[in-house]
Short mmCIF file of C-alpha atoms in Angstrom, two decimals:
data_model
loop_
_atom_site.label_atom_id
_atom_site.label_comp_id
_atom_site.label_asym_id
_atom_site.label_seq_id
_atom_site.Cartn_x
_atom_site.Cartn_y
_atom_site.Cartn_z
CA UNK A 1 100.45 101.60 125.86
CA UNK A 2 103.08 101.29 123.21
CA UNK A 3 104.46 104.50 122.22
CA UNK A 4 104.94 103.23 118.61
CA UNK A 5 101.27 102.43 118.33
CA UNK A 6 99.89 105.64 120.50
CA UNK A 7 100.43 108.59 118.07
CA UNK A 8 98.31 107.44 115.41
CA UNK A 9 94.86 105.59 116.79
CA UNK A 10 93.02 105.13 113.93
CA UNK A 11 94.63 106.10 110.64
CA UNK A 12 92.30 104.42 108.37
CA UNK A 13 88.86 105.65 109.57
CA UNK A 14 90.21 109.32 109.66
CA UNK A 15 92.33 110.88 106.72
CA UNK A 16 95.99 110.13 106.31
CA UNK A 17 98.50 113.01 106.25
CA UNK A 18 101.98 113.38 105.85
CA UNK A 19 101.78 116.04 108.55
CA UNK A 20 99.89 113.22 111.19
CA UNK A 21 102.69 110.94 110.05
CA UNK A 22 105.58 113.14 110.65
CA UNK A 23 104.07 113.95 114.13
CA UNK A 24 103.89 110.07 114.97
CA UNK A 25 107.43 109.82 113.70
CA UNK A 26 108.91 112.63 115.94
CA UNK A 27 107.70 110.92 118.69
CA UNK A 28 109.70 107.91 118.73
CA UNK A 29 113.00 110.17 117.64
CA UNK A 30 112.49 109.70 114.00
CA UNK A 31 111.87 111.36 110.94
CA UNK A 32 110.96 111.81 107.84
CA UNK A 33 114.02 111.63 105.19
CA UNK A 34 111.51 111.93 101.77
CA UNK A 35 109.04 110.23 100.52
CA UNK A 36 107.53 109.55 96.41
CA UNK A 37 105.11 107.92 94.48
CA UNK A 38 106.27 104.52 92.92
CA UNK A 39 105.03 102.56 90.47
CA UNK A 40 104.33 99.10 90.48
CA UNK A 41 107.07 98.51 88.18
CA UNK A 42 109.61 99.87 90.76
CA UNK A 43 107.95 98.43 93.91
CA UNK A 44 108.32 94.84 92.59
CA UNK A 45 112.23 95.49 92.29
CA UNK A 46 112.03 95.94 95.85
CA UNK A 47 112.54 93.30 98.20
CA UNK A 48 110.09 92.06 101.21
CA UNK A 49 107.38 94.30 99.69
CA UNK A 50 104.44 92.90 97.68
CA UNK A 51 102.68 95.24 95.11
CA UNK A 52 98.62 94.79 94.68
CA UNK A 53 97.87 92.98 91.54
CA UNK A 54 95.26 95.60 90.31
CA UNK A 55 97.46 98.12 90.38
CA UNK A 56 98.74 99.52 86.99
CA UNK A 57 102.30 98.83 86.31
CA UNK A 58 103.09 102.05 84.87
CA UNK A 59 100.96 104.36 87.57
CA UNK A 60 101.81 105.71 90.76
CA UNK A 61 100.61 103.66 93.41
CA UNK A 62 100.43 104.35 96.56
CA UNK A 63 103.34 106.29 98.97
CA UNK A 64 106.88 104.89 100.37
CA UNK A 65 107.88 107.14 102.95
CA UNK A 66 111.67 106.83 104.18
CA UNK A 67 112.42 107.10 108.10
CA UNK A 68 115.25 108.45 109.65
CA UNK A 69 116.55 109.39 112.84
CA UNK A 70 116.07 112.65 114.32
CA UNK A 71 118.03 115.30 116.70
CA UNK A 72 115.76 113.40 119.24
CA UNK A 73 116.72 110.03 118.32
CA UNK A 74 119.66 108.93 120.72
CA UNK A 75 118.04 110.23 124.07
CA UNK A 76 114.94 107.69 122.97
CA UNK A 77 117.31 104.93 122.04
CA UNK A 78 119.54 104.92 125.32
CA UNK A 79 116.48 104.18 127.11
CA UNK A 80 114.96 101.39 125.45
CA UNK A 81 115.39 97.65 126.05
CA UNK A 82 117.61 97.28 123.27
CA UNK A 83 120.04 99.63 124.65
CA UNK A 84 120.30 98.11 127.42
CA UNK A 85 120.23 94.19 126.95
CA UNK A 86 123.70 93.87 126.15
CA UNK A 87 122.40 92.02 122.72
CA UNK A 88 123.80 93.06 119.07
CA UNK A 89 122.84 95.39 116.85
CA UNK A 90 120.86 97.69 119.32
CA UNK A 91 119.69 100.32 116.71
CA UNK A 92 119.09 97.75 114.01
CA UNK A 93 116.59 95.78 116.60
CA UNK A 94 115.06 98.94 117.90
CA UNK A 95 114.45 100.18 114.54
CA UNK A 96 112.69 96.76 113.89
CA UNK A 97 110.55 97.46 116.59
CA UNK A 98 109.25 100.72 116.60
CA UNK A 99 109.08 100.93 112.35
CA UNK A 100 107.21 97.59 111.99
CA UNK A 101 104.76 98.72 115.37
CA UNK A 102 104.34 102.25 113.32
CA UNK A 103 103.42 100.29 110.17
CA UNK A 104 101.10 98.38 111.82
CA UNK A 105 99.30 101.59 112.94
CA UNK A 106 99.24 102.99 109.82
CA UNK A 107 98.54 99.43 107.40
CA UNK A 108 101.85 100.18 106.12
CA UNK A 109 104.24 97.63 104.89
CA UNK A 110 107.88 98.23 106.69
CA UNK A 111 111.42 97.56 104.84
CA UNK A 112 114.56 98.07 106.62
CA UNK A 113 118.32 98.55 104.70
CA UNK A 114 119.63 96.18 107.04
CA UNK A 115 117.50 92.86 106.27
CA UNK A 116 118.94 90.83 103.29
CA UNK A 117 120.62 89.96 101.00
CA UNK A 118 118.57 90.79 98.81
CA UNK A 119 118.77 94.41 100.30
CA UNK A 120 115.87 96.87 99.47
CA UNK A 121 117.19 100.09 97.07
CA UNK A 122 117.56 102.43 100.19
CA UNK A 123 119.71 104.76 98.09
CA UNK A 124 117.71 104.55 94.71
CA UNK A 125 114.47 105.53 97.28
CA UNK A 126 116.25 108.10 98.49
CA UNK A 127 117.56 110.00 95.23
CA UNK A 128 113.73 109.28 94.05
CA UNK A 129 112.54 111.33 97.17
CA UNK A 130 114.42 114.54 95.64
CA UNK A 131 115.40 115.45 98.77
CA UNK A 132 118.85 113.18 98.89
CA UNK A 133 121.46 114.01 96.37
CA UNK A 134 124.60 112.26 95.05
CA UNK A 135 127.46 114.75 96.27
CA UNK A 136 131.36 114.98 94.83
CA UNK A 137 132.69 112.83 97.26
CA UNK A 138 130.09 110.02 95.80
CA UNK A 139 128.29 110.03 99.46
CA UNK A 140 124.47 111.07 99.81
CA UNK A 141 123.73 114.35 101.17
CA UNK A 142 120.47 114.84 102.72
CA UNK A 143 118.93 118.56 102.47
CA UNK A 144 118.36 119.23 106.23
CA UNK A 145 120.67 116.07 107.73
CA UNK A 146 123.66 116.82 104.74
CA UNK A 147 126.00 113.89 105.34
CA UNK A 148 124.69 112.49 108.77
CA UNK A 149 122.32 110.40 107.17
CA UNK A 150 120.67 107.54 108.96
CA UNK A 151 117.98 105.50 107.32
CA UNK A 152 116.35 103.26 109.99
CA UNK A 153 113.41 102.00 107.62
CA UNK A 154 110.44 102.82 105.54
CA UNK A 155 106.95 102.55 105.16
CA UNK A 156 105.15 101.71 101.87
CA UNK A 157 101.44 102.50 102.45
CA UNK A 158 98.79 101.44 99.34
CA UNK A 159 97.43 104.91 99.59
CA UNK A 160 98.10 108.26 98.07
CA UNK A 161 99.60 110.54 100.75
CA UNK A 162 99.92 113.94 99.78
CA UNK A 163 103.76 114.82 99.98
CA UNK A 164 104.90 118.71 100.44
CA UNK A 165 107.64 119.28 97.08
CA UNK A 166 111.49 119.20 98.24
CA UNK A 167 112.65 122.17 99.63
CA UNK A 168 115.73 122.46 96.87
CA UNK A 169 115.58 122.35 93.33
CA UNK A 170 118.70 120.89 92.48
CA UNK A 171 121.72 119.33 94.72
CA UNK A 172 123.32 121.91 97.67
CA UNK A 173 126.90 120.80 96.13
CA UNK A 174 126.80 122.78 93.34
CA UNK A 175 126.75 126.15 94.99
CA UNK A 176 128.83 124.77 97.59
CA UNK A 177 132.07 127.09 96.88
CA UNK A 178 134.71 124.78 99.48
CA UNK A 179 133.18 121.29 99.25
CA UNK A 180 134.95 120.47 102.69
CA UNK A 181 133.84 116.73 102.09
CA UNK A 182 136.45 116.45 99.51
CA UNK A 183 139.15 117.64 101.48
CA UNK A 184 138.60 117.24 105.19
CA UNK A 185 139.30 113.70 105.20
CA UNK A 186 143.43 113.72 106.84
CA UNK A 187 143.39 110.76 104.19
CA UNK A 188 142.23 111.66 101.34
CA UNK A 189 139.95 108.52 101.18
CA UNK A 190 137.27 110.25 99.72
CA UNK A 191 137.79 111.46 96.26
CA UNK A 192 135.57 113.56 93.57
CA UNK A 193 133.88 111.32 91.95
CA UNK A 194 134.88 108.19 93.94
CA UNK A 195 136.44 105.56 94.30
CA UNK A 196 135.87 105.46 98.34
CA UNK A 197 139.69 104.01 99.39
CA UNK A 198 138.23 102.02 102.48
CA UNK A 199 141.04 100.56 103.39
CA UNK A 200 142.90 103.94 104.16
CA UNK A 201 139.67 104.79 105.99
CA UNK A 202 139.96 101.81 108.12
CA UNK A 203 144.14 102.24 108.42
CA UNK A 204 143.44 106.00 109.27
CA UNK A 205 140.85 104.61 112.45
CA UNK A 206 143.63 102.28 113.52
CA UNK A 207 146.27 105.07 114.41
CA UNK A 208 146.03 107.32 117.00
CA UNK A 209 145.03 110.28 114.10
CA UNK A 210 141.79 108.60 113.77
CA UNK A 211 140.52 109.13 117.56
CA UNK A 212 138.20 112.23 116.54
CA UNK A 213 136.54 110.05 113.49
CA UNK A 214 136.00 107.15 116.03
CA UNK A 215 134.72 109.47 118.79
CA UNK A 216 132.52 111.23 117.06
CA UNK A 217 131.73 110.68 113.09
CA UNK A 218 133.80 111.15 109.96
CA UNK A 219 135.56 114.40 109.76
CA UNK A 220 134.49 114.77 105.98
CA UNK A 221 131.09 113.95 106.74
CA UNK A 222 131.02 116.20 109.74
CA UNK A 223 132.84 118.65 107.57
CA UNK A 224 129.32 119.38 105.23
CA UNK A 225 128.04 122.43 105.81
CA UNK A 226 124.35 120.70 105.97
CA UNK A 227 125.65 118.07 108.72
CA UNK A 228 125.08 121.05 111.42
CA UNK A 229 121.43 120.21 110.59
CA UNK A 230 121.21 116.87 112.19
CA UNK A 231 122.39 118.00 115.81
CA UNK A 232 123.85 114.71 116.57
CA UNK A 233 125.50 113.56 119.69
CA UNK A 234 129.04 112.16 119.33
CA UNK A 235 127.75 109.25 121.41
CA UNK A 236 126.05 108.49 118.56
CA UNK A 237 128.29 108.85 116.16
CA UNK A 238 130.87 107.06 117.97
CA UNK A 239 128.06 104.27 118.39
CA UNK A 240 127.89 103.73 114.24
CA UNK A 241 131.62 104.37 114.20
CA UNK A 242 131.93 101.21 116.25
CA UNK A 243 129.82 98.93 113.75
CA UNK A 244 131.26 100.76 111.02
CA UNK A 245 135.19 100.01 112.06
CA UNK A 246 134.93 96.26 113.21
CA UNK A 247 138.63 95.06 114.46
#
């Protein structure tokens, strides 16, 4: 049996929960980042996902739920076909896989960041989730994953799931005393309030300096206080790294 498909056997016929859903989700080394209640209006800004005509435009319909990897995530990965076949973009294709075979389970419609152009709102979901935040350094924060954010797809279901309230009331930055994302970067590329200076980034990976960034994530993303959260593998991180910092 697929183990995208096994968690959740009949989603329909028995009541849908956010706590069923994160279960199914932890199994296949995901989780979930947030989740809201859009309207109509903002669904059909939203590419790949068709909103029911009946629907109000100015009501809540429905749930989009946001997936994300997990502290479980890379063991999963490094064992599936995709890993393995020597093909590109492994995590991309997995994440095709298991989201759309977990939509299918639950009648869900799946949307990826990495299909387009046009390229669904992944950030505009997640500040709309109230659990993602803009932080100093102009980079989203997550409230348990901080900077080592991953979105590998959502789910936009037509019905109302019941979503537990964010866990902070405003964004972790502002009692954050050191902001370490502002200043951990050997480069400065990363500046309060932006711009990002990619292309000292991308010198900084190029010189022997940058080894620790390559092998295992950026230092001023690492460097959030909140990034402890995500328990990532440098394999991993390295992994991104190497899509990230093309030569």
């Amino acid at each position: 049996m697929d183990t995208a498909t096994a968690p959740v056997a009949d989603p329909i016929a028995t009541t849908q929960s956010y706590t069923r859903l994160q279960a199914a989700a932890e199994k296949l080394g995901l989780d979930i980042y947030g989740g809201f209640h859009p309207t109509p209006a903002e669904m059909r800004r939203s590419p790949g996902i068709t909103q029911p005509q009946h629907a109000a435009p100015g009501v809540p319909y429905g749930t989009l739920i946001l997936l994300g990897t997990a502290p479980s995530f890379w063991p999963q990965f490094r064992s599936s076909p995709e890993a393995q076949d020597g093909a590109a973009d492994p995590v991309d294709r997995w994440s095709r896989r298991v989201i759309t075979a977990l939509a299918e389970a639950w009648q869900a419609i799946p949307a990826f960041p990495f299909t387009g152009p046009p390229y669904a709102p992944f950030v505009r979901w997640a500040l709309a989730t109230g659990r993602c935040f803009t932080s100093p350094s102009q980079m989203l924060v997550h409230d348990r994953y901080g900077m080592m954010i991953s979105f590998r797809g959502a789910l936009y279901l037509t019905t109302h799931l019941d979503l537990p309230p964010p866990p902070r009331a405003e964004a972790p930055c502002l009692s954050c005393d050191t902001q370490p994302c502002l200043t951990a970067c050997p480069v400065a590329a990363l500046n309060d309030g932006g711009p990002y200076d990619l292309a000292a980034c991308h010198d900084h990976l190029d010189s022997p300096a940058g080894a620790s960034c390559l092998s295992a994530g950026c230092l001023a993303r690492r460097a959030c206080p909140l990034s402890a959260g995500a328990d990532r593998l440098p394999a991993q991180s390295a992994h991104h790294m190497r899509y990230f910092h093309i030569k």
